[in-house]
Amino acid sequence: MRSYQPDLTPPWKRSAPVPEVPAEPDLVVEEVASGFCGAVIRCEKTAQGPTVTLEDRFGKHRVFPMEPRAFLLEGKVVTLVRPAPGGPVRPTRTASGSVAVPGARARVARAGRIYVEGRHDAELVERVWGDDLRIEGVVVEYLEGIDDLPAIVGGFSPGPDARLGVLVDHLVPGSKESRIAAQVSDPHVLVVGHPYIDVWEAVKPSSVGIGAWPVVPRGQDWKTGVCRALGWPENTGAAWQHILSRVHSYKDLEPQLLGRVEELIDFVTAVPE
């Protein structure tokens, strides 16, 4: 029989205890040693001990042993443990990957706004960032194109307490959109964009169940051309509802859109100096 051996380590040299956190699906953590940050996909029991699989926002998966003090949650060291079987699962993250705030009420709308080009853009932003926007009190409106963007900005009268963010489709060098965006120089307005012809392309093809978005010949309506190339009925409204139904979180969107929307939210909600 083994005799009891007291712990003679001085108190000031002992590691402080850290909280144990159930590795629930979609919990976003950072692995301390590698710096890899991602959402929990699954936990598994192996011969070497329990492991957790994380997925980063680019869709890359990594498997890590669930060792003590091996992860950071909101910047604090934690020990991940397997979730209790059959226990209640409450979302810990919003669709955008932000920390969920159970019971949070929507904030009164700010004077600032985010403008997007069309209804589909607005619906996609709402789908992924809706919870965050309501908590921050940010309203998203659509413009039906940006041809009149300079006049729209002037009519908005942006200021330190009323910042305006604008998301533009196909904002690439030499495009009509880039020339229009360049006419806006107000310090309280931020115009950013993604490289896609239409926001449909910002949804990952794998999420929609296709290999890639088709290349549509110039001079042809892009959305109609996509439907035709994919063998879908040429009803762009119905096609969009199908695409939108396959978007469940930020993981279904391309990084080029994710970064731009988050940049706009940060800009509009920044505290005036």
PDB file of C-alpha atoms in Angstrom:
ATOM      1  CA  MET A   1       0.000   0.000   0.000  1.00  0.00           C
ATOM      2  CA  ARG A   2       1.436   3.359  -1.014  1.00  0.00           C
ATOM      3  CA  SER A   3       1.949   5.842   1.769  1.00  0.00           C
ATOM      4  CA  TYR A   4       0.590   9.376   1.497  1.00  0.00           C
ATOM      5  CA  GLN A   5       3.177  11.834   0.214  1.00  0.00           C
ATOM      6  CA  PRO A   6       2.395  15.461   1.075  1.00  0.00           C
ATOM      7  CA  ASP A   7       2.921  18.178  -1.518  1.00  0.00           C
ATOM      8  CA  LEU A   8       5.940  20.100  -0.229  1.00  0.00           C
ATOM      9  CA  THR A   9       5.933  22.643  -3.091  1.00  0.00           C
ATOM     10  CA  PRO A  10       5.846  26.179  -1.632  1.00  0.00           C
ATOM     11  CA  PRO A  11       2.468  27.845  -2.259  1.00  0.00           C
ATOM     12  CA  TRP A  12       4.024  30.629  -4.310  1.00  0.00           C
ATOM     13  CA  LYS A  13       5.440  28.040  -6.752  1.00  0.00           C
ATOM     14  CA  ARG A  14       2.226  26.089  -7.262  1.00  0.00           C
ATOM     15  CA  SER A  15       0.260  26.648 -10.461  1.00  0.00           C
ATOM     16  CA  ALA A  16      -2.976  28.489  -9.879  1.00  0.00           C
ATOM     17  CA  PRO A  17      -6.037  26.373 -10.729  1.00  0.00           C
ATOM     18  CA  VAL A  18      -7.776  27.196 -13.997  1.00  0.00           C
ATOM     19  CA  PRO A  19     -11.432  26.668 -14.883  1.00  0.00           C
ATOM     20  CA  GLU A  20     -12.553  23.535 -16.672  1.00  0.00           C
ATOM     21  CA  VAL A  21     -14.719  24.353 -19.677  1.00  0.00           C
ATOM     22  CA  PRO A  22     -16.863  21.805 -21.560  1.00  0.00           C
ATOM     23  CA  ALA A  23     -15.775  21.662 -25.197  1.00  0.00           C
ATOM     24  CA  GLU A  24     -19.238  22.314 -26.610  1.00  0.00           C
ATOM     25  CA  PRO A  25     -19.637  22.575 -30.401  1.00  0.00           C
ATOM     26  CA  ASP A  26     -18.866  26.061 -31.796  1.00  0.00           C
ATOM     27  CA  LEU A  27     -16.934  27.150 -28.691  1.00  0.00           C
ATOM     28  CA  VAL A  28     -14.013  29.210 -30.042  1.00  0.00           C
ATOM     29  CA  VAL A  29     -10.657  28.724 -28.297  1.00  0.00           C
ATOM     30  CA  GLU A  30      -6.960  29.165 -29.007  1.00  0.00           C
ATOM     31  CA  GLU A  31      -4.442  26.362 -28.478  1.00  0.00           C
ATOM     32  CA  VAL A  32      -1.642  27.832 -26.379  1.00  0.00           C
ATOM     33  CA  ALA A  33       1.386  26.088 -27.908  1.00  0.00           C
ATOM     34  CA  SER A  34       0.552  26.630 -31.586  1.00  0.00           C
ATOM     35  CA  GLY A  35      -1.619  29.746 -31.456  1.00  0.00           C
ATOM     36  CA  PHE A  36      -4.210  27.978 -33.638  1.00  0.00           C
ATOM     37  CA  CYS A  37      -7.655  29.511 -33.067  1.00  0.00           C
ATOM     38  CA  GLY A  38     -10.869  27.812 -34.074  1.00  0.00           C
ATOM     39  CA  ALA A  39     -14.308  26.533 -33.176  1.00  0.00           C
ATOM     40  CA  VAL A  40     -14.816  23.144 -31.554  1.00  0.00           C
ATOM     41  CA  ILE A  41     -16.036  20.606 -34.109  1.00  0.00           C
ATOM     42  CA  ARG A  42     -15.951  17.430 -32.034  1.00  0.00           C
ATOM     43  CA  CYS A  43     -14.315  15.638 -29.113  1.00  0.00           C
ATOM     44  CA  GLU A  44     -13.011  12.091 -29.383  1.00  0.00           C
ATOM     45  CA  LYS A  45     -11.713   9.441 -27.013  1.00  0.00           C
ATOM     46  CA  THR A  46      -8.409   7.942 -28.179  1.00  0.00           C
ATOM     47  CA  ALA A  47      -5.854   5.516 -26.767  1.00  0.00           C
ATOM     48  CA  GLN A  48      -3.628   8.499 -25.957  1.00  0.00           C
ATOM     49  CA  GLY A  49      -6.444  10.371 -24.215  1.00  0.00           C
ATOM     50  CA  PRO A  50      -9.263  12.720 -25.235  1.00  0.00           C
ATOM     51  CA  THR A  51      -8.762  15.040 -28.206  1.00  0.00           C
ATOM     52  CA  VAL A  52     -10.606  18.039 -29.582  1.00  0.00           C
ATOM     53  CA  THR A  53     -10.876  19.045 -33.250  1.00  0.00           C
ATOM     54  CA  LEU A  54     -10.880  22.779 -34.010  1.00  0.00           C
ATOM     55  CA  GLU A  55     -11.839  24.496 -37.269  1.00  0.00           C
ATOM     56  CA  ASP A  56     -10.515  27.968 -38.049  1.00  0.00           C
ATOM     57  CA  ARG A  57     -12.411  30.530 -40.090  1.00  0.00           C
ATOM     58  CA  PHE A  58     -10.675  29.372 -43.273  1.00  0.00           C
ATOM     59  CA  GLY A  59     -12.042  25.844 -42.839  1.00  0.00           C
ATOM     60  CA  LYS A  60      -8.747  24.274 -41.718  1.00  0.00           C
ATOM     61  CA  HIS A  61      -9.013  21.506 -39.107  1.00  0.00           C
ATOM     62  CA  ARG A  62      -6.483  20.672 -36.372  1.00  0.00           C
ATOM     63  CA  VAL A  63      -6.676  17.986 -33.683  1.00  0.00           C
ATOM     64  CA  PHE A  64      -5.248  18.687 -30.215  1.00  0.00           C
ATOM     65  CA  PRO A  65      -4.979  16.640 -27.010  1.00  0.00           C
ATOM     66  CA  MET A  66      -7.204  17.983 -24.246  1.00  0.00           C
ATOM     67  CA  GLU A  67      -4.386  18.598 -21.812  1.00  0.00           C
ATOM     68  CA  PRO A  68      -4.623  20.761 -18.694  1.00  0.00           C
ATOM     69  CA  ARG A  69      -4.074  24.500 -19.239  1.00  0.00           C
ATOM     70  CA  ALA A  70      -3.685  23.962 -22.996  1.00  0.00           C
ATOM     71  CA  PHE A  71      -6.217  26.487 -24.334  1.00  0.00           C
ATOM     72  CA  LEU A  72      -7.186  30.139 -24.135  1.00  0.00           C
ATOM     73  CA  LEU A  73     -10.819  31.240 -23.913  1.00  0.00           C
ATOM     74  CA  GLU A  74     -11.328  34.997 -24.221  1.00  0.00           C
ATOM     75  CA  GLY A  75      -7.613  35.382 -23.508  1.00  0.00           C
ATOM     76  CA  LYS A  76      -7.679  33.339 -20.280  1.00  0.00           C
ATOM     77  CA  VAL A  77      -6.103  29.925 -19.748  1.00  0.00           C
ATOM     78  CA  VAL A  78      -8.597  27.066 -19.408  1.00  0.00           C
ATOM     79  CA  THR A  79      -8.687  23.294 -19.416  1.00  0.00           C
ATOM     80  CA  LEU A  80     -11.076  21.812 -21.945  1.00  0.00           C
ATOM     81  CA  VAL A  81     -13.065  18.779 -20.834  1.00  0.00           C
ATOM     82  CA  ARG A  82     -15.505  16.538 -22.649  1.00  0.00           C
ATOM     83  CA  PRO A  83     -19.111  17.792 -22.479  1.00  0.00           C
ATOM     84  CA  ALA A  84     -21.446  15.882 -20.188  1.00  0.00           C
ATOM     85  CA  PRO A  85     -23.433  13.363 -22.262  1.00  0.00           C
ATOM     86  CA  GLY A  86     -27.000  14.431 -22.788  1.00  0.00           C
ATOM     87  CA  GLY A  87     -26.454  17.787 -21.091  1.00  0.00           C
ATOM     88  CA  PRO A  88     -28.211  20.894 -22.352  1.00  0.00           C
ATOM     89  CA  VAL A  89     -26.330  22.634 -25.140  1.00  0.00           C
ATOM     90  CA  ARG A  90     -26.619  26.404 -25.223  1.00  0.00           C
ATOM     91  CA  PRO A  91     -25.023  28.318 -28.085  1.00  0.00           C
ATOM     92  CA  THR A  92     -21.809  29.972 -26.928  1.00  0.00           C
ATOM     93  CA  ARG A  93     -21.258  31.876 -30.165  1.00  0.00           C
ATOM     94  CA  THR A  94     -23.310  33.878 -32.581  1.00  0.00           C
ATOM     95  CA  ALA A  95     -23.308  33.003 -36.280  1.00  0.00           C
ATOM     96  CA  SER A  96     -20.438  35.484 -36.766  1.00  0.00           C
ATOM     97  CA  GLY A  97     -18.277  33.702 -34.168  1.00  0.00           C
ATOM     98  CA  SER A  98     -18.735  36.392 -31.494  1.00  0.00           C
ATOM     99  CA  VAL A  99     -19.449  35.499 -27.877  1.00  0.00           C
ATOM    100  CA  ALA A 100     -23.189  34.917 -27.449  1.00  0.00           C
ATOM    101  CA  VAL A 101     -24.888  37.052 -24.797  1.00  0.00           C
ATOM    102  CA  PRO A 102     -27.965  35.130 -23.569  1.00  0.00           C
ATOM    103  CA  GLY A 103     -30.924  37.390 -22.886  1.00  0.00           C
ATOM    104  CA  ALA A 104     -29.213  40.489 -24.268  1.00  0.00           C
ATOM    105  CA  ARG A 105     -31.605  43.168 -25.459  1.00  0.00           C
ATOM    106  CA  ALA A 106     -31.203  45.055 -28.696  1.00  0.00           C
ATOM    107  CA  ARG A 107     -29.626  48.455 -28.272  1.00  0.00           C
ATOM    108  CA  VAL A 108     -31.420  51.586 -29.434  1.00  0.00           C
ATOM    109  CA  ALA A 109     -30.311  52.216 -33.019  1.00  0.00           C
ATOM    110  CA  ARG A 110     -27.219  54.346 -33.458  1.00  0.00           C
ATOM    111  CA  ALA A 111     -27.128  57.346 -35.748  1.00  0.00           C
ATOM    112  CA  GLY A 112     -24.443  55.512 -37.718  1.00  0.00           C
ATOM    113  CA  ARG A 113     -25.364  53.070 -40.444  1.00  0.00           C
ATOM    114  CA  ILE A 114     -23.953  50.386 -42.709  1.00  0.00           C
ATOM    115  CA  TYR A 115     -25.036  50.590 -46.345  1.00  0.00           C
ATOM    116  CA  VAL A 116     -24.835  47.605 -48.685  1.00  0.00           C
ATOM    117  CA  GLU A 117     -25.610  47.484 -52.380  1.00  0.00           C
ATOM    118  CA  GLY A 118     -28.733  45.358 -52.496  1.00  0.00           C
ATOM    119  CA  ARG A 119     -31.297  43.264 -50.682  1.00  0.00           C
ATOM    120  CA  HIS A 120     -29.306  40.038 -51.005  1.00  0.00           C
ATOM    121  CA  ASP A 121     -26.267  41.685 -49.422  1.00  0.00           C
ATOM    122  CA  ALA A 122     -28.420  42.944 -46.544  1.00  0.00           C
ATOM    123  CA  GLU A 123     -30.012  39.535 -45.987  1.00  0.00           C
ATOM    124  CA  LEU A 124     -26.626  37.815 -45.915  1.00  0.00           C
ATOM    125  CA  VAL A 125     -25.224  40.328 -43.422  1.00  0.00           C
ATOM    126  CA  GLU A 126     -28.311  39.867 -41.240  1.00  0.00           C
ATOM    127  CA  ARG A 127     -27.979  36.098 -41.455  1.00  0.00           C
ATOM    128  CA  VAL A 128     -24.447  36.041 -40.056  1.00  0.00           C
ATOM    129  CA  TRP A 129     -24.057  39.281 -38.098  1.00  0.00           C
ATOM    130  CA  GLY A 130     -27.664  40.003 -37.086  1.00  0.00           C
ATOM    131  CA  ASP A 131     -27.199  39.212 -33.376  1.00  0.00           C
ATOM    132  CA  ASP A 132     -24.067  41.376 -33.181  1.00  0.00           C
ATOM    133  CA  LEU A 133     -25.709  44.268 -35.003  1.00  0.00           C
ATOM    134  CA  ARG A 134     -28.749  44.303 -32.721  1.00  0.00           C
ATOM    135  CA  ILE A 135     -26.578  44.332 -29.600  1.00  0.00           C
ATOM    136  CA  GLU A 136     -24.509  47.178 -31.060  1.00  0.00           C
ATOM    137  CA  GLY A 137     -27.553  49.075 -32.337  1.00  0.00           C
ATOM    138  CA  VAL A 138     -26.314  49.151 -35.940  1.00  0.00           C
ATOM    139  CA  VAL A 139     -28.873  49.318 -38.757  1.00  0.00           C
ATOM    140  CA  VAL A 140     -28.076  47.919 -42.224  1.00  0.00           C
ATOM    141  CA  GLU A 141     -29.738  49.523 -45.247  1.00  0.00           C
ATOM    142  CA  TYR A 142     -29.396  48.726 -48.937  1.00  0.00           C
ATOM    143  CA  LEU A 143     -28.774  51.147 -51.778  1.00  0.00           C
ATOM    144  CA  GLU A 144     -29.831  49.278 -54.941  1.00  0.00           C
ATOM    145  CA  GLY A 145     -26.446  50.070 -56.470  1.00  0.00           C
ATOM    146  CA  ILE A 146     -23.810  52.704 -55.727  1.00  0.00           C
ATOM    147  CA  ASP A 147     -24.011  54.978 -58.777  1.00  0.00           C
ATOM    148  CA  ASP A 148     -25.254  57.827 -56.564  1.00  0.00           C
ATOM    149  CA  LEU A 149     -23.001  57.031 -53.594  1.00  0.00           C
ATOM    150  CA  PRO A 150     -21.373  60.505 -53.274  1.00  0.00           C
ATOM    151  CA  ALA A 151     -24.796  62.190 -53.166  1.00  0.00           C
ATOM    152  CA  ILE A 152     -26.121  59.580 -50.720  1.00  0.00           C
ATOM    153  CA  VAL A 153     -23.149  60.165 -48.410  1.00  0.00           C
ATOM    154  CA  GLY A 154     -23.708  63.911 -48.583  1.00  0.00           C
ATOM    155  CA  GLY A 155     -27.370  63.505 -47.721  1.00  0.00           C
ATOM    156  CA  PHE A 156     -26.512  61.299 -44.755  1.00  0.00           C
ATOM    157  CA  SER A 157     -24.402  64.056 -43.157  1.00  0.00           C
ATOM    158  CA  PRO A 158     -21.851  61.779 -41.450  1.00  0.00           C
ATOM    159  CA  GLY A 159     -20.034  62.947 -38.340  1.00  0.00           C
ATOM    160  CA  PRO A 160     -18.121  61.660 -35.289  1.00  0.00           C
ATOM    161  CA  ASP A 161     -21.335  60.331 -33.713  1.00  0.00           C
ATOM    162  CA  ALA A 162     -22.896  59.241 -37.005  1.00  0.00           C
ATOM    163  CA  ARG A 163     -20.356  57.201 -38.890  1.00  0.00           C
ATOM    164  CA  LEU A 164     -21.246  55.557 -42.171  1.00  0.00           C
ATOM    165  CA  GLY A 165     -19.848  52.288 -43.473  1.00  0.00           C
ATOM    166  CA  VAL A 166     -20.410  51.147 -47.052  1.00  0.00           C
ATOM    167  CA  LEU A 167     -19.908  47.626 -48.441  1.00  0.00           C
ATOM    168  CA  VAL A 168     -19.372  47.523 -52.212  1.00  0.00           C
ATOM    169  CA  ASP A 169     -19.509  44.540 -54.564  1.00  0.00           C
ATOM    170  CA  HIS A 170     -16.682  44.013 -57.077  1.00  0.00           C
ATOM    171  CA  LEU A 171     -14.410  46.664 -55.571  1.00  0.00           C
ATOM    172  CA  VAL A 172     -11.285  45.915 -57.602  1.00  0.00           C
ATOM    173  CA  PRO A 173      -8.781  48.301 -59.264  1.00  0.00           C
ATOM    174  CA  GLY A 174     -10.105  49.827 -62.472  1.00  0.00           C
ATOM    175  CA  SER A 175     -13.741  48.894 -61.911  1.00  0.00           C
ATOM    176  CA  LYS A 176     -16.633  51.357 -62.074  1.00  0.00           C
ATOM    177  CA  GLU A 177     -17.214  50.669 -58.384  1.00  0.00           C
ATOM    178  CA  SER A 178     -13.663  51.653 -57.459  1.00  0.00           C
ATOM    179  CA  ARG A 179     -13.963  54.948 -59.362  1.00  0.00           C
ATOM    180  CA  ILE A 180     -17.201  55.820 -57.567  1.00  0.00           C
ATOM    181  CA  ALA A 181     -15.808  54.827 -54.161  1.00  0.00           C
ATOM    182  CA  ALA A 182     -12.758  57.029 -54.742  1.00  0.00           C
ATOM    183  CA  GLN A 183     -15.046  60.086 -54.871  1.00  0.00           C
ATOM    184  CA  VAL A 184     -15.915  59.620 -51.174  1.00  0.00           C
ATOM    185  CA  SER A 185     -13.281  61.162 -48.910  1.00  0.00           C
ATOM    186  CA  ASP A 186     -15.186  61.993 -45.725  1.00  0.00           C
ATOM    187  CA  PRO A 187     -13.188  60.930 -42.604  1.00  0.00           C
ATOM    188  CA  HIS A 188     -16.401  59.671 -41.012  1.00  0.00           C
ATOM    189  CA  VAL A 189     -17.172  57.344 -43.932  1.00  0.00           C
ATOM    190  CA  LEU A 190     -15.475  54.031 -44.634  1.00  0.00           C
ATOM    191  CA  VAL A 191     -16.006  52.389 -48.023  1.00  0.00           C
ATOM    192  CA  VAL A 192     -14.729  48.825 -48.330  1.00  0.00           C
ATOM    193  CA  GLY A 193     -15.519  46.040 -50.728  1.00  0.00           C
ATOM    194  CA  HIS A 194     -15.015  42.463 -51.777  1.00  0.00           C
ATOM    195  CA  PRO A 195     -13.734  41.234 -55.165  1.00  0.00           C
ATOM    196  CA  TYR A 196     -16.839  39.254 -56.142  1.00  0.00           C
ATOM    197  CA  ILE A 197     -19.156  40.314 -58.971  1.00  0.00           C
ATOM    198  CA  ASP A 198     -22.106  39.617 -56.691  1.00  0.00           C
ATOM    199  CA  VAL A 199     -22.448  38.716 -53.023  1.00  0.00           C
ATOM    200  CA  TRP A 200     -23.619  35.236 -54.064  1.00  0.00           C
ATOM    201  CA  GLU A 201     -19.962  34.443 -54.795  1.00  0.00           C
ATOM    202  CA  ALA A 202     -19.009  35.306 -51.211  1.00  0.00           C
ATOM    203  CA  VAL A 203     -20.765  32.105 -50.103  1.00  0.00           C
ATOM    204  CA  LYS A 204     -18.367  29.173 -50.243  1.00  0.00           C
ATOM    205  CA  PRO A 205     -19.237  26.831 -53.131  1.00  0.00           C
ATOM    206  CA  SER A 206     -18.885  23.830 -50.804  1.00  0.00           C
ATOM    207  CA  SER A 207     -21.629  25.222 -48.566  1.00  0.00           C
ATOM    208  CA  VAL A 208     -23.971  25.456 -51.543  1.00  0.00           C
ATOM    209  CA  GLY A 209     -23.031  21.968 -52.731  1.00  0.00           C
ATOM    210  CA  ILE A 210     -21.233  22.982 -55.939  1.00  0.00           C
ATOM    211  CA  GLY A 211     -17.624  22.667 -57.021  1.00  0.00           C
ATOM    212  CA  ALA A 212     -17.182  26.317 -57.956  1.00  0.00           C
ATOM    213  CA  TRP A 213     -19.155  29.359 -59.010  1.00  0.00           C
ATOM    214  CA  PRO A 214     -19.518  29.354 -62.810  1.00  0.00           C
ATOM    215  CA  VAL A 215     -17.770  31.860 -65.041  1.00  0.00           C
ATOM    216  CA  VAL A 216     -20.494  33.857 -66.778  1.00  0.00           C
ATOM    217  CA  PRO A 217     -19.652  35.455 -70.170  1.00  0.00           C
ATOM    218  CA  ARG A 218     -19.576  39.243 -70.344  1.00  0.00           C
ATOM    219  CA  GLY A 219     -22.796  40.875 -71.447  1.00  0.00           C
ATOM    220  CA  GLN A 220     -24.944  38.241 -69.775  1.00  0.00           C
ATOM    221  CA  ASP A 221     -26.829  38.851 -66.525  1.00  0.00           C
ATOM    222  CA  TRP A 222     -24.560  37.209 -63.964  1.00  0.00           C
ATOM    223  CA  LYS A 223     -27.220  35.716 -61.684  1.00  0.00           C
ATOM    224  CA  THR A 224     -29.244  34.351 -64.590  1.00  0.00           C
ATOM    225  CA  GLY A 225     -26.049  32.955 -66.096  1.00  0.00           C
ATOM    226  CA  VAL A 226     -25.199  31.210 -62.831  1.00  0.00           C
ATOM    227  CA  CYS A 227     -28.631  29.585 -62.682  1.00  0.00           C
ATOM    228  CA  ARG A 228     -28.317  28.470 -66.307  1.00  0.00           C
ATOM    229  CA  ALA A 229     -24.815  27.055 -65.856  1.00  0.00           C
ATOM    230  CA  LEU A 230     -25.783  25.133 -62.722  1.00  0.00           C
ATOM    231  CA  GLY A 231     -28.994  23.784 -64.217  1.00  0.00           C
ATOM    232  CA  TRP A 232     -31.162  25.675 -61.746  1.00  0.00           C
ATOM    233  CA  PRO A 233     -34.506  27.203 -62.758  1.00  0.00           C
ATOM    234  CA  GLU A 234     -33.855  30.732 -64.035  1.00  0.00           C
ATOM    235  CA  ASN A 235     -35.557  32.289 -61.035  1.00  0.00           C
ATOM    236  CA  THR A 236     -32.885  34.336 -59.292  1.00  0.00           C
ATOM    237  CA  GLY A 237     -35.087  35.054 -56.269  1.00  0.00           C
ATOM    238  CA  ALA A 238     -35.633  31.359 -55.604  1.00  0.00           C
ATOM    239  CA  ALA A 239     -31.966  30.630 -56.298  1.00  0.00           C
ATOM    240  CA  TRP A 240     -30.913  33.200 -53.707  1.00  0.00           C
ATOM    241  CA  GLN A 241     -33.229  31.732 -51.074  1.00  0.00           C
ATOM    242  CA  HIS A 242     -31.634  28.342 -51.720  1.00  0.00           C
ATOM    243  CA  ILE A 243     -28.143  29.829 -51.343  1.00  0.00           C
ATOM    244  CA  LEU A 244     -29.077  31.772 -48.208  1.00  0.00           C
ATOM    245  CA  SER A 245     -30.593  28.650 -46.616  1.00  0.00           C
ATOM    246  CA  ARG A 246     -27.170  27.002 -46.802  1.00  0.00           C
ATOM    247  CA  VAL A 247     -25.487  29.768 -44.805  1.00  0.00           C
ATOM    248  CA  HIS A 248     -25.475  28.938 -41.088  1.00  0.00           C
ATOM    249  CA  SER A 249     -22.446  30.843 -39.807  1.00  0.00           C
ATOM    250  CA  TYR A 250     -19.277  32.688 -40.776  1.00  0.00           C
ATOM    251  CA  LYS A 251     -17.769  29.337 -41.754  1.00  0.00           C
ATOM    252  CA  ASP A 252     -19.939  29.346 -44.873  1.00  0.00           C
ATOM    253  CA  LEU A 253     -18.532  32.661 -46.146  1.00  0.00           C
ATOM    254  CA  GLU A 254     -15.284  33.589 -47.857  1.00  0.00           C
ATOM    255  CA  PRO A 255     -12.674  35.438 -45.745  1.00  0.00           C
ATOM    256  CA  GLN A 256     -12.676  38.389 -48.174  1.00  0.00           C
ATOM    257  CA  LEU A 257     -16.237  39.214 -47.111  1.00  0.00           C
ATOM    258  CA  LEU A 258     -15.842  38.345 -43.426  1.00  0.00           C
ATOM    259  CA  GLY A 259     -13.012  40.759 -42.862  1.00  0.00           C
ATOM    260  CA  ARG A 260     -14.724  43.638 -44.637  1.00  0.00           C
ATOM    261  CA  VAL A 261     -18.015  43.376 -42.725  1.00  0.00           C
ATOM    262  CA  GLU A 262     -16.234  43.131 -39.373  1.00  0.00           C
ATOM    263  CA  GLU A 263     -14.128  46.156 -40.350  1.00  0.00           C
ATOM    264  CA  LEU A 264     -17.307  48.146 -41.030  1.00  0.00           C
ATOM    265  CA  ILE A 265     -18.912  47.137 -37.732  1.00  0.00           C
ATOM    266  CA  ASP A 266     -15.790  48.176 -35.823  1.00  0.00           C
ATOM    267  CA  PHE A 267     -15.703  51.510 -37.681  1.00  0.00           C
ATOM    268  CA  VAL A 268     -19.353  52.381 -37.125  1.00  0.00           C
ATOM    269  CA  THR A 269     -19.294  51.424 -33.430  1.00  0.00           C
ATOM    270  CA  ALA A 270     -15.978  53.111 -32.579  1.00  0.00           C
ATOM    271  CA  VAL A 271     -16.176  55.526 -29.652  1.00  0.00           C
ATOM    272  CA  PRO A 272     -15.452  59.108 -30.829  1.00  0.00           C
ATOM    273  CA  GLU A 273     -12.191  60.491 -29.460  1.00  0.00           C
TER     274      GLU A 273
END
